[in-house]
Coordinates of C-alpha atoms and ligand atoms in Angstrom, one line a residue:
M27 CA 0.1 0.0 0.1
I28 CA 1.4 3.5 -1.1
H29 CA 1.0 5.8 2.2
K30 CA -0.2 9.3 1.3
R31 CA 1.3 12.0 3.1
K32 CA -0.4 12.2 6.5
K33 CA -2.9 14.9 6.8
S34 CA -2.2 17.8 9.7
T35 CA -4.8 18.2 12.5
I36 CA -6.1 21.3 11.0
T37 CA -7.0 19.8 7.9
I38 CA -8.9 17.0 9.6
L39 CA -10.6 19.7 11.8
N40 CA -11.6 21.5 8.7
Y41 CA -13.0 18.2 7.4
H42 CA -15.0 18.0 10.7
I43 CA -16.5 21.4 10.1
S44 CA -17.2 20.7 6.4
Q45 CA -19.4 17.5 7.4
L46 CA -21.2 19.6 9.9
I47 CA -22.0 22.4 6.7
I48 CA -22.9 19.3 4.5
E49 CA -25.1 18.0 7.4
K50 CA -26.8 21.3 7.7
K51 CA -25.8 21.7 11.3
V52 CA -23.9 25.2 11.4
H53 CA -25.5 26.0 14.6
V54 CA -23.1 23.4 16.0
I55 CA -20.2 25.5 15.1
F56 CA -21.8 28.4 17.0
L57 CA -22.6 26.3 20.1
F58 CA -18.8 25.2 20.0
I59 CA -17.9 28.9 20.4
L60 CA -20.8 29.7 22.9
N61 CA -19.5 27.0 24.9
M62 CA -15.9 28.1 24.5
I63 CA -16.8 31.5 26.2
I64 CA -19.1 30.2 28.8
S65 CA -16.9 27.4 30.1
G66 CA -14.2 29.5 29.5
V67 CA -15.6 32.3 31.9
L68 CA -16.8 30.2 34.9
P69 CA -13.1 28.9 36.3
L70 CA -12.4 32.8 36.3
L71 CA -15.3 33.6 38.5
M72 CA -14.2 30.4 40.6
V73 CA -11.0 32.1 41.7
I74 CA -12.1 35.7 41.8
L75 CA -15.0 34.7 44.2
P76 CA -12.7 33.5 46.9
K77 CA -10.5 36.8 46.6
L78 CA -13.7 39.0 47.0
I79 CA -15.0 37.0 50.1
I80 CA -11.5 36.9 52.0
D81 CA -10.8 40.3 51.5
A82 CA -14.5 41.6 52.4
V83 CA -14.1 39.2 55.5
S84 CA -10.9 40.7 56.6
L85 CA -12.4 44.4 56.0
K86 CA -15.6 43.0 58.1
D87 CA -17.7 44.4 55.4
Y88 CA -20.7 42.1 55.5
D89 CA -23.2 44.0 53.0
Y90 CA -20.5 43.7 50.3
L91 CA -19.9 40.1 51.2
V92 CA -23.6 39.0 51.0
Q93 CA -24.0 41.2 47.5
V94 CA -20.8 39.3 46.1
M95 CA -22.4 36.0 47.3
I96 CA -25.5 36.5 45.7
V97 CA -24.2 37.8 42.4
F98 CA -21.8 35.1 42.0
A99 CA -24.2 32.4 42.9
V100 CA -26.7 33.3 40.3
L101 CA -24.0 33.9 37.7
I102 CA -22.4 30.6 38.3
T103 CA -25.8 28.5 38.6
F104 CA -26.8 30.1 35.3
L105 CA -23.6 29.7 33.6
S106 CA -22.9 26.2 34.6
T107 CA -26.5 25.0 33.7
I108 CA -25.9 26.6 30.1
S109 CA -22.5 25.0 29.7
N110 CA -23.7 21.5 30.9
F111 CA -26.4 21.6 28.5
I112 CA -24.5 22.8 25.5
F113 CA -21.7 20.3 26.3
T114 CA -24.1 17.4 26.3
Y115 CA -25.4 18.7 23.2
L116 CA -22.3 18.4 21.6
R117 CA -21.4 15.2 22.7
A118 CA -24.6 14.0 21.1
Q119 CA -23.6 15.5 18.0
G120 CA -20.3 13.7 18.1
L121 CA -22.4 10.4 18.1
A122 CA -24.6 11.7 15.3
G123 CA -21.8 12.6 13.2
R124 CA -19.9 9.4 14.1
M125 CA -23.0 7.7 12.6
N126 CA -22.8 9.7 9.5
Q127 CA -19.3 8.8 8.6
T128 CA -20.3 5.0 9.1
K129 CA -22.9 5.4 6.2
L130 CA -20.0 7.0 4.0
F131 CA -17.8 4.0 4.9
N132 CA -20.5 1.4 4.3
K133 CA -20.9 3.1 0.9
K134 CA -17.3 2.9 0.2
L135 CA -17.2 -0.7 1.2
K136 CA -20.0 -1.3 -1.1
S137 CA -17.9 0.1 -4.2
I138 CA -14.8 -2.1 -3.4
P139 CA -14.6 -5.1 -5.6
F140 CA -15.2 -8.3 -3.8
S141 CA -11.7 -9.8 -4.5
F142 CA -10.2 -7.3 -1.9
L143 CA -12.6 -8.4 0.9
E144 CA -11.1 -11.8 0.5
S145 CA -7.4 -10.5 1.2
A146 CA -6.0 -10.4 4.6
Q147 CA -4.3 -7.1 4.0
F148 CA -7.4 -5.5 2.9
Q149 CA -9.0 -6.6 6.2
S150 CA -6.1 -4.9 8.3
E151 CA -6.4 -1.6 6.3
K152 CA -10.2 -1.7 6.7
K153 CA -9.8 -2.4 10.5
A154 CA -7.5 0.6 10.9
A155 CA -9.7 2.8 8.9
Q156 CA -12.6 1.7 10.7
A157 CA -11.1 2.2 14.2
T158 CA -11.9 5.9 14.1
L159 CA -15.5 5.0 13.8
T160 CA -15.8 2.1 16.4
M161 CA -14.7 4.0 19.4
G162 CA -17.0 6.8 21.3
S163 CA -14.3 8.4 23.5
S164 CA -11.4 8.6 20.6
G165 CA -11.4 8.6 16.9
F166 CA -14.2 10.7 15.1
E167 CA -16.6 11.2 18.2
G168 CA -13.5 11.9 20.6
T169 CA -12.6 14.7 18.6
F170 CA -15.5 16.3 19.3
D171 CA -15.5 15.8 23.1
D172 CA -11.4 17.0 22.8
V173 CA -12.5 20.2 20.9
S174 CA -15.4 21.0 23.3
R175 CA -12.9 20.8 26.1
I176 CA -10.0 22.5 24.9
L177 CA -11.5 25.6 23.4
P178 CA -13.1 26.8 26.7
K179 CA -9.7 26.5 28.6
I180 CA -8.2 28.8 26.0
I181 CA -10.1 31.5 27.5
S182 CA -9.5 30.6 31.0
I183 CA -5.7 30.4 30.3
I184 CA -5.9 33.9 28.9
G185 CA -8.1 35.2 31.8
F186 CA -5.5 33.3 34.3
S187 CA -2.5 34.8 32.6
I188 CA -4.1 38.3 32.9
I189 CA -4.7 37.8 36.6
L190 CA -1.1 36.3 37.3
G191 CA 0.5 38.9 35.0
L192 CA -1.0 41.7 37.3
F193 CA 0.9 40.2 39.8
N194 CA 4.2 39.3 38.1
V195 CA 4.6 39.4 34.5
Y196 CA 7.5 37.0 34.2
I197 CA 5.3 34.1 35.5
I198 CA 3.3 33.8 32.3
P199 CA 6.3 33.2 29.9
I200 CA 7.6 30.6 32.4
T201 CA 4.3 28.9 32.8
I202 CA 3.9 28.6 29.1
V203 CA 7.5 27.3 28.7
V204 CA 7.2 24.5 31.0
C205 CA 3.9 23.5 30.1
F206 CA 5.3 23.2 26.3
I207 CA 8.0 21.2 27.4
Q208 CA 5.1 18.8 29.1
Y209 CA 3.4 18.7 25.8
R210 CA 6.1 17.7 23.7
I211 CA 6.8 14.9 26.3
S212 CA 2.9 14.0 26.1
L213 CA 3.0 14.2 22.3
R214 CA 6.1 11.6 22.1
G215 CA 3.7 9.3 24.2
S216 CA 1.0 9.5 21.9
K217 CA 3.2 9.3 18.7
Y218 CA 4.8 6.1 20.0
A219 CA 1.1 4.6 20.7
L220 CA 0.3 5.6 16.9
A221 CA 3.2 4.2 15.4
R222 CA 2.4 0.9 17.3
N223 CA -1.3 1.0 16.4
D224 CA -1.3 -0.8 13.2
E225 CA 0.7 -3.7 14.9
L226 CA -2.0 -3.5 17.6
Q227 CA -4.9 -3.7 15.2
E228 CA -3.4 -6.6 13.3
E229 CA -2.8 -8.8 16.4
K230 CA -6.3 -7.6 17.6
R231 CA -7.8 -8.4 14.1
K232 CA -6.1 -11.9 14.4
A233 CA -7.7 -12.4 18.2
D234 CA -11.1 -11.3 16.8
Y235 CA -11.1 -14.0 14.5
F236 CA -10.7 -16.6 17.1
I237 CA -13.3 -14.8 19.5
E238 CA -15.7 -15.0 16.4
V239 CA -15.1 -18.3 15.6
S240 CA -15.6 -19.5 19.4
T241 CA -18.7 -17.4 19.6
D242 CA -20.2 -17.7 16.2
F243 CA -23.5 -19.7 16.0
S244 CA -22.6 -21.3 12.8
Y245 CA -19.4 -22.4 14.0
G246 CA -20.6 -23.6 17.0
K247 CA -21.7 -27.2 16.0
D248 CA -18.5 -27.7 14.4
I249 CA -16.6 -26.9 17.5
R250 CA -18.6 -29.3 19.5
V251 CA -18.6 -31.9 17.0
E252 CA -15.2 -32.0 16.0
Q253 CA -13.8 -30.9 19.6
I254 CA -11.6 -28.4 18.1
E255 CA -12.8 -25.9 20.8
G256 CA -9.8 -26.4 23.0
Q257 CA -7.5 -26.0 20.4
I258 CA -9.4 -22.5 19.4
I259 CA -9.4 -21.6 22.9
N260 CA -5.8 -22.3 23.4
R261 CA -4.7 -20.4 20.0
L262 CA -7.0 -17.4 21.0
S263 CA -5.3 -17.0 24.7
K264 CA -1.9 -17.1 22.9
Q265 CA -3.2 -14.6 20.7
N266 CA -4.5 -12.5 23.4
K267 CA -1.1 -12.6 25.0
R268 CA 0.3 -11.2 21.9
V269 CA -2.3 -8.3 21.9
M270 CA -1.4 -7.6 25.8
K271 CA 2.3 -7.6 25.2
V272 CA 2.0 -4.8 22.8
F273 CA -0.5 -2.9 24.6
K274 CA 1.5 -3.1 27.8
E275 CA 4.6 -1.7 25.5
I276 CA 2.4 1.3 24.6
S277 CA 0.9 2.2 28.1
F278 CA 4.5 1.7 29.8
F279 CA 6.0 3.9 27.5
K280 CA 3.0 6.6 27.9
Y281 CA 3.5 5.8 31.7
R282 CA 7.2 6.9 31.8
M283 CA 6.2 10.2 30.1
N284 CA 3.9 11.1 32.7
L285 CA 6.3 10.9 35.4
F286 CA 8.3 13.6 33.8
D287 CA 5.1 15.8 34.1
I288 CA 5.1 15.5 37.9
V289 CA 8.4 16.7 38.2
F290 CA 7.5 19.8 36.2
I291 CA 4.4 20.5 38.1
I292 CA 6.2 20.5 41.3
S293 CA 9.0 22.8 40.3
I294 CA 7.2 25.5 38.9
N295 CA 4.4 25.6 41.7
G296 CA 7.3 25.6 44.2
L297 CA 8.7 28.8 42.4
I298 CA 5.5 30.8 42.3
Y299 CA 4.5 30.2 45.9
Y300 CA 7.7 31.5 46.9
L301 CA 7.0 34.6 44.8
V302 CA 3.9 35.1 46.6
V303 CA 5.1 34.6 50.0
V304 CA 7.6 37.4 49.4
A305 CA 5.1 39.8 48.0
Y306 CA 2.5 39.4 50.7
F307 CA 5.3 39.8 53.5
S308 CA 6.5 43.1 51.9
N309 CA 2.7 44.1 52.0
Q310 CA 2.3 44.2 48.1
I311 CA -0.7 42.4 48.0
T312 CA -3.7 41.6 50.3
V313 CA -4.8 38.2 51.7
G314 CA -7.5 38.0 49.3
T315 CA -5.0 38.4 46.6
V316 CA -2.8 35.9 47.9
A317 CA -5.8 33.1 48.0
M318 CA -6.7 34.2 44.4
T319 CA -2.8 34.0 43.2
I320 CA -2.5 30.6 44.7
W321 CA -5.7 29.2 43.1
T322 CA -4.9 31.0 39.7
I323 CA -1.3 29.2 39.8
L324 CA -2.8 25.8 40.6
A325 CA -5.6 26.4 37.9
I326 CA -3.7 27.6 35.0
T327 CA -1.0 24.9 35.6
L328 CA -3.9 22.2 35.3
D329 CA -5.5 23.8 32.5
L330 CA -2.2 24.2 30.5
Q331 CA -1.2 20.5 31.3
F332 CA -4.8 19.6 30.2
V333 CA -4.9 21.7 26.8
F334 CA -1.2 20.1 26.0
K335 CA -2.4 16.7 27.1
N336 CA -5.6 17.0 25.3
L337 CA -3.9 18.4 22.0
A338 CA -1.6 15.4 21.9
K339 CA -5.1 13.3 22.1
L340 CA -6.8 15.6 19.7
Q341 CA -3.6 14.8 17.1
E342 CA -4.1 10.9 18.1
D343 CA -7.9 11.2 17.3
T344 CA -7.6 13.2 14.1
N345 CA -4.7 10.8 13.0
Y346 CA -7.4 7.8 13.3
T347 CA -9.9 10.0 11.4
D348 CA -7.0 10.6 8.6
K349 CA -6.5 7.0 7.9
F350 CA -10.2 6.6 7.7
L351 CA -10.0 9.6 5.0
Q352 CA -7.3 8.0 3.3
F353 CA -9.2 4.7 3.1
L354 CA -12.4 6.7 1.6
D355 CA -10.0 8.5 -0.9
K356 CA -8.3 5.3 -2.0
D357 CA -9.0 3.8 -5.4
F358 CA -9.7 0.5 -5.1
S359 CA -11.0 -0.5 -8.5
N360 CA -8.1 -2.9 -10.2
E361 CA -10.6 -4.1 -12.7
T362 CA -12.2 -2.3 -15.3
W363 CA -15.8 -2.6 -16.6
G364 CA -17.4 -1.0 -19.6
S365 CA -20.7 0.6 -20.0
K366 CA -22.9 -2.2 -22.2
Q367 CA -26.5 -2.7 -20.7
I368 CA -28.2 -5.9 -21.4
N369 CA -31.5 -5.0 -23.2
T370 CA -32.9 -8.6 -23.4
S371 CA -34.4 -11.2 -21.2
D372 CA -32.4 -14.2 -23.1
I373 CA -29.1 -14.4 -21.9
S374 CA -26.4 -16.9 -23.1
I375 CA -23.2 -17.5 -21.0
E376 CA -19.9 -19.0 -22.6
F377 CA -16.6 -19.6 -21.1
K378 CA -14.0 -19.5 -23.6
D379 CA -10.6 -20.8 -22.3
V380 CA -10.7 -19.3 -18.9
Y381 CA -7.8 -19.3 -16.7
F382 CA -8.0 -18.0 -13.1
K383 CA -5.9 -17.9 -10.0
Y384 CA -6.7 -16.1 -6.9
P385 CA -4.5 -13.0 -6.1
N386 CA -2.9 -14.2 -3.2
S387 CA -1.9 -17.8 -4.5
E388 CA 0.2 -19.1 -7.0
E389 CA -1.9 -22.4 -8.4
Y390 CA -4.4 -21.8 -11.1
V391 CA -7.9 -22.7 -9.9
L392 CA -9.5 -22.7 -13.5
K393 CA -7.4 -24.1 -16.2
G394 CA -8.5 -23.3 -19.9
L395 CA -12.2 -23.7 -19.1
N396 CA -14.7 -23.9 -21.8
F397 CA -18.6 -24.2 -21.9
K398 CA -21.8 -22.8 -23.1
I399 CA -25.1 -22.3 -22.0
K400 CA -27.8 -21.4 -24.2
A401 CA -30.4 -18.7 -23.1
K402 CA -32.9 -20.2 -20.7
G403 CA -30.9 -23.3 -20.7
V404 CA -30.0 -25.3 -17.2
M405 CA -26.7 -26.4 -16.5
A406 CA -25.4 -28.2 -13.6
L407 CA -22.0 -28.0 -12.4
V408 CA -20.5 -31.1 -10.8
G409 CA -17.5 -32.3 -9.3
I410 CA -15.6 -32.9 -6.1
N411 CA -14.7 -30.1 -3.4
G412 CA -12.3 -27.7 -4.3
A413 CA -12.8 -28.5 -8.3
G414 CA -13.8 -24.7 -8.9
K415 CA -17.2 -24.5 -9.1
T416 CA -17.9 -21.8 -6.7
T417 CA -15.1 -19.8 -8.4
I418 CA -16.9 -20.1 -11.7
V419 CA -20.0 -18.5 -9.8
K420 CA -17.7 -15.7 -8.4
L421 CA -16.6 -15.0 -11.9
L422 CA -20.0 -15.0 -13.1
C423 CA -21.0 -12.3 -10.5
G424 CA -18.1 -10.4 -11.4
F425 CA -16.4 -10.7 -8.2
Y426 CA -12.9 -11.4 -10.1
Q427 CA -12.1 -11.3 -13.8
P428 CA -10.5 -14.1 -15.7
L429 CA -6.8 -13.6 -16.1
K430 CA -6.7 -15.5 -19.6
G431 CA -9.6 -16.1 -21.8
N432 CA -13.1 -14.7 -21.8
I433 CA -16.6 -14.8 -20.5
L434 CA -19.0 -14.0 -23.2
I435 CA -22.6 -12.7 -22.0
N436 CA -25.0 -13.0 -25.1
G437 CA -21.4 -13.3 -27.4
V438 CA -19.7 -10.1 -25.7
D439 CA -17.1 -10.0 -23.4
M440 CA -18.3 -9.6 -19.9
K441 CA -15.8 -7.0 -19.3
E442 CA -17.8 -4.5 -21.8
Y443 CA -20.9 -4.4 -19.6
D444 CA -21.7 -1.8 -16.8
I445 CA -20.9 -4.5 -13.9
F446 CA -24.0 -3.1 -11.7
S447 CA -26.6 -3.2 -14.1
Y448 CA -25.3 -6.5 -15.0
R449 CA -25.8 -7.9 -11.7
E450 CA -29.4 -6.8 -11.4
K451 CA -29.7 -9.5 -14.0
L452 CA -28.6 -12.2 -11.5
A453 CA -30.3 -14.1 -8.9
I454 CA -28.3 -16.0 -6.7
V455 CA -28.7 -18.3 -3.7
F456 CA -25.2 -18.7 -1.9
Q457 CA -23.9 -21.5 0.0
D458 CA -23.9 -19.7 3.1
V459 CA -27.4 -18.4 3.7
N460 CA -27.5 -14.9 5.4
I461 CA -30.5 -14.2 7.4
Y462 CA -31.1 -10.7 9.0
A463 CA -32.8 -9.9 12.3
A464 CA -35.9 -8.4 10.6
S465 CA -39.1 -9.6 10.0
V466 CA -39.6 -13.0 7.7
L467 CA -41.0 -10.8 4.8
E468 CA -38.4 -7.9 5.1
N469 CA -35.9 -10.8 4.5
I470 CA -37.4 -11.2 1.2
T471 CA -38.3 -7.9 -0.1
G472 CA -36.1 -5.4 2.0
P473 CA -37.5 -2.9 4.0
N474 CA -41.0 -1.1 3.5
P475 CA -42.7 -3.6 1.0
S476 CA -45.7 -2.5 -1.1
D477 CA -48.7 -4.7 -1.3
K478 CA -47.8 -6.0 -4.4
D479 CA -44.1 -6.8 -3.3
I480 CA -46.0 -8.9 -0.2
D481 CA -48.2 -10.7 -3.0
R482 CA -45.0 -11.6 -4.9
A483 CA -43.1 -12.8 -1.6
K484 CA -46.1 -15.0 -0.5
T485 CA -45.8 -16.8 -4.2
S486 CA -41.8 -17.1 -3.6
L487 CA -42.6 -18.5 -0.2
E488 CA -45.3 -20.8 -1.6
K489 CA -42.7 -22.0 -4.4
V490 CA -40.0 -23.2 -1.8
G491 CA -42.9 -24.9 0.3
L492 CA -42.5 -22.5 3.2
L493 CA -45.6 -20.5 3.2
D494 CA -47.5 -22.6 5.6
K495 CA -44.7 -22.7 8.1
V496 CA -44.7 -18.8 7.9
L497 CA -48.3 -18.6 8.4
S498 CA -48.1 -20.8 11.5
Y499 CA -46.0 -18.3 13.2
P500 CA -47.5 -16.2 15.9
N501 CA -47.2 -12.9 13.7
G502 CA -47.1 -14.8 10.4
F503 CA -45.0 -12.8 7.8
Q504 CA -44.2 -10.0 10.3
Q505 CA -42.6 -12.5 12.6
S506 CA -39.0 -11.4 13.5
L507 CA -36.3 -13.5 12.6
L508 CA -33.3 -14.2 15.0
K509 CA -33.2 -13.1 18.8
V510 CA -30.5 -10.6 18.2
I511 CA -32.6 -7.4 18.2
D512 CA -36.1 -9.1 18.9
E513 CA -36.2 -11.5 21.8
T514 CA -39.3 -13.3 20.6
G515 CA -37.4 -13.8 17.3
T516 CA -37.6 -17.1 15.7
D517 CA -34.3 -19.1 14.7
L518 CA -34.7 -20.9 11.4
S519 CA -33.7 -24.5 10.9
G520 CA -30.7 -24.7 8.2
G521 CA -33.2 -26.0 5.5
E522 CA -35.9 -23.2 6.6
A523 CA -33.1 -20.5 6.1
Q524 CA -31.8 -22.4 3.0
R525 CA -35.6 -22.2 1.6
L526 CA -36.0 -18.7 2.8
S527 CA -32.9 -17.9 0.7
I528 CA -34.1 -19.3 -2.3
A529 CA -37.5 -17.5 -1.8
R530 CA -35.1 -14.3 -1.5
A531 CA -33.5 -15.3 -4.7
I532 CA -36.7 -15.9 -7.1
Y533 CA -38.4 -12.7 -5.5
K534 CA -35.9 -10.6 -7.2
Q535 CA -37.4 -9.3 -10.4
N536 CA -36.5 -8.9 -13.8
T537 CA -33.3 -11.2 -13.3
N538 CA -32.5 -13.2 -16.2
I539 CA -29.8 -15.7 -14.9
I540 CA -30.2 -17.7 -11.7
I541 CA -27.3 -19.3 -9.9
L542 CA -27.9 -21.7 -7.1
D543 CA -24.8 -22.6 -5.4
E544 CA -25.7 -25.8 -3.5
P545 CA -29.1 -24.9 -2.8
T546 CA -30.2 -28.0 -0.8
A547 CA -27.4 -28.9 1.0
S548 CA -29.1 -28.4 4.0
L549 CA -32.4 -30.2 3.2
D550 CA -33.4 -33.8 3.9
A551 CA -34.0 -36.1 1.1
A552 CA -37.6 -35.6 1.1
S553 CA -37.6 -31.8 1.1
E554 CA -34.8 -31.8 -1.5
R555 CA -37.0 -33.8 -3.8
E556 CA -40.0 -31.2 -3.1
I557 CA -37.8 -28.5 -4.2
Y558 CA -36.6 -30.3 -7.3
N559 CA -40.1 -31.3 -8.2
N560 CA -40.8 -27.6 -8.3
F561 CA -37.6 -26.8 -9.9
Y562 CA -38.9 -25.4 -13.1
Q563 CA -41.3 -23.1 -11.5
L564 CA -38.4 -21.8 -9.4
I565 CA -36.1 -21.2 -11.9
D566 CA -39.0 -19.6 -14.3
D567 CA -37.3 -19.1 -17.6
R568 CA -34.2 -17.9 -16.6
T569 CA -30.7 -19.0 -17.7
S570 CA -29.5 -21.5 -14.7
I571 CA -26.6 -22.7 -13.3
V572 CA -27.0 -25.4 -10.3
I573 CA -24.2 -26.6 -8.3
S574 CA -25.0 -29.6 -6.5
H575 CA -23.2 -32.3 -4.5
R576 CA -26.5 -34.5 -5.1
L577 CA -26.6 -35.7 -8.6
A578 CA -30.1 -36.7 -8.6
S579 CA -31.1 -32.9 -9.1
T580 CA -28.5 -32.8 -12.2
R581 CA -31.3 -35.0 -14.1
F582 CA -33.5 -31.9 -14.1
C583 CA -30.7 -29.9 -16.0
D584 CA -30.3 -30.0 -19.7
S585 CA -26.5 -30.1 -19.7
I586 CA -24.1 -31.3 -17.0
L587 CA -20.3 -30.2 -16.6
F588 CA -18.1 -32.5 -14.4
L589 CA -15.2 -30.5 -13.3
E590 CA -12.2 -31.7 -12.1
N591 CA -8.9 -29.8 -10.9
G592 CA -10.3 -26.5 -12.7
K593 CA -11.1 -28.4 -16.2
A594 CA -14.3 -29.7 -17.6
I595 CA -13.5 -33.5 -18.1
E596 CA -16.9 -34.6 -18.9
S597 CA -19.9 -32.7 -20.4
G598 CA -23.5 -33.5 -22.0
T599 CA -26.7 -34.5 -20.8
H600 CA -27.6 -37.1 -17.9
E601 CA -28.0 -40.0 -20.2
Q602 CA -24.8 -39.0 -22.4
L603 CA -22.5 -39.1 -19.5
M604 CA -24.1 -42.4 -17.7
N605 CA -23.2 -43.9 -21.3
I606 CA -19.5 -43.2 -20.8
E607 CA -18.0 -46.2 -19.7
H608 CA -15.7 -45.8 -16.7
G609 CA -16.8 -42.3 -16.7
K610 CA -16.2 -40.1 -13.7
Y611 CA -20.1 -38.9 -13.4
R612 CA -21.1 -42.2 -13.8
E613 CA -18.9 -43.4 -11.0
M614 CA -20.1 -40.5 -8.9
F615 CA -23.7 -41.3 -9.7
V616 CA -23.5 -44.9 -9.0
T617 CA -21.8 -44.5 -5.5
Q618 CA -24.2 -42.0 -4.7
G619 CA -27.2 -44.0 -5.8
K620 CA -25.9 -46.7 -3.4
Y621 CA -25.8 -44.3 -0.5
Y622 CA -29.1 -42.7 -1.3
Q623 CA -31.0 -46.2 -1.5
E624 CA -29.6 -46.8 2.0
E625 CA -30.8 -43.6 3.1
N626 CA -34.3 -44.3 1.6
N627 CA -34.4 -47.8 3.1
D628 CA -33.4 -46.4 6.6
E629 CA -36.2 -43.7 6.3
L630 CA -38.7 -46.6 5.7
Ligands
ADP727 P1 -15.5 -25.8 -5.2 O1 -16.6 -24.8 -5.0 O2 -15.7 -26.4 -6.3 O3 -15.9 -26.8 -3.9 P2 -14.0 -23.7 -5.0 O4 -14.1 -22.7 -6.3 O5 -14.5 -22.9 -3.8 O6 -14.2 -25.2 -5.5 O7 -12.4 -23.9 -4.8 C1 -11.4 -24.0 -5.8 C2 -10.3 -23.8 -5.1 O8 -9.7 -22.5 -4.9 C3 -9.8 -24.6 -4.0 O9 -8.7 -25.2 -4.1 C4 -9.8 -23.5 -2.9 O10 -8.9 -23.7 -2.0 C5 -9.2 -22.2 -3.9 N1 -9.8 -20.9 -3.4 C6 -11.2 -20.8 -3.3 N2 -11.4 -19.5 -2.6 C7 -10.2 -19.0 -2.5 C8 -9.9 -17.7 -2.3 N3 -10.3 -16.6 -1.8 N4 -8.3 -17.4 -2.0 C9 -7.4 -18.5 -2.6 N5 -7.9 -19.7 -2.8 C10 -9.1 -19.8 -3.1

C-alpha cells in the first residue's frame, strides 16, 4: 500500500467543519464558540470569588460580602446550567456525526471489488480505517469531545494569565515554557502509541477471528462435534497474550512520559508560591490576592497541562480519522468494466478458455475452461470439493475477472458490460445463507414492501414450500427472525433458512440468470425432492446454473459439466454422461445412488 502524506490536525478539523456544513448543522459550530466562552469564563469566576470573599471578611464589610455571594451564586448557577446543556448536546452531535461517517464507510465498502474483501491485507487496512468509527471516546467522536474541552480552556488560560500578569509579568512566560515541554513529552507518548497502532490492530484482528470462531453460531456445532474448541481457545489465549504484550509496551511508554509531568508541576508551583509569599510579607498584596494567586497558579497549571495533553489526544484522534479518510480516498478499482447494458431477457453464457487464480495464490484454480449455456438453458456444475465450482460463480458475479480467456454474455465479453446493471440481472442463492434480524417478509423484500411486493413474496414462499410454516408463526409474515434484536424472534432451521434464501432469489424481479450454489445442502432427502419437483417453477425461464453434490438434481438440467481440478473433463446430458464407460460422472452417480438407496431404506 502506498501511504499518502499524513494530513495535519487542522486539515482534519476542517473536514469536521465541512461535514457539519454538509449535514446542515452550522449551529453546532456556533455552539462550540458559545461553549468556549461560557465554560471558559466559569473557572475565572471561581478564582475571583474567594479573593472578594476573603477581602470582604478581613475588612468586615458584611453587606458587600452578601452582595458578592448573591451575584456570584446566580451567575455561576446560570452559566453552569447552560454550559452543561451545551456540552451534552455537543457530545450527542459527536455520536450523530460518527453514525453519518459510518454510512460513508459502508457506501465505500460496497463499491470495493469483492476480490479485496477476501484479502487479509485489505482486512487490516479496513480495520485501521474503521477504528475511528468504532470508538466512542477516541477517533471521530472523540474529536468533538476534545475540541469542546480544549476551546474553553483557551479563554480560561488567557484570563488566568491576565490575573497572574497583574501580580508578576514573568510568571506567564515561565508557565508557558514549562507546559510546552510537558506537551512535547506527552506528544512523544501519543506518537509512540500511534506508530504501534497498526501492529496492535493487526494482532487484535487475529484475536477477533478466534473470538468470532469460538462464539459464532454457525461454527458452534463444528466446534462441539469436532472437539476443536480446546484448540481454538488455546490459540485465542496465545493471541491475546500477543495483543497484551503490545498494549503493555505502549502503556508503559506513556507511563514513563507521565512521570516527567509530575516533576515539572512540582518545580513550577514551588517557584511561584515563593514569589507570592515574598510579595505578601512585603505588603504588596492583600490576603485575598494571595488566595486568588494561589488558586490561579493551580488552575492555570492544570489547565495548561490539560490543553497540551488534550492537544496530543486531539492529534491522536485526528490521525485515526486521517486513516479513515485515506481509505475513503483510495481507489480500489483494479478491474475495469465497460458501460454496455443488457437489453434482452434471453441471456446466454459462454466460458472460452478461461484461466483464473486467486490474487493471493500461485496455483491456477481454473485451467482453460470451456462451456456454453444457451439462453434459458439449465446447466449443472458437478465435481468434488475444490474443483472450482464456486469460483465459476464468483467470476459470473463479476467478483473477479479471468486472467486469460473470456466470459461471453450474449456473445459479448463480460468486461464490456456495466457490472452494476449486469448484476441486477442475476439472482443467486449462495451456499452460506444470510438471515437478517428483521421480519420474514423484510428478509425477502427488503424494507417497506408495498402490497404488490407482499403478494410476490407470498408466491416465492409458496414455491419453496415455506408458506404454511410462515403462516403458522404467531405474527405470520411479520414474525421477527433471530433473537439478536427481538427476543421473541424465531431461529430458523438450516433447511428453512436455505428455503428462505431461495425464496429471496426467486423474488428478485427482472432477473434473467439464476445461480444456485448447493441450494439443498441443508435439506433432507424429502425436502430436496420437493424443491426439485418445483424446479422449473423456481427458475422460471431464467438461464440457470445449479451446483449440487446431490446428483439426483442434475437430471433436471439440460446439460451437465463435470469439473475436476479446474477443467471440464466431461460434459453432456445425464444420459450421455451415464453412457461413458468408466466415466467419472457415472462412477459418482452410481456410488451416490447406493448411498441414497441406503438412506431411503433407513427412512422406511
Ligand atoms: P468448489 O466450489 O468446487 O468446492 P472452489 O471454487 O470453492 O471449489 O475452490 C477451488 C479452489 O480454489 C480450492 O482449491 C480453494 O482452496 C481455492 N480457493 C477458493 N477461494 C479462494 C480464495 N479466496 N483465495 C485463494 N484460494 C481460494
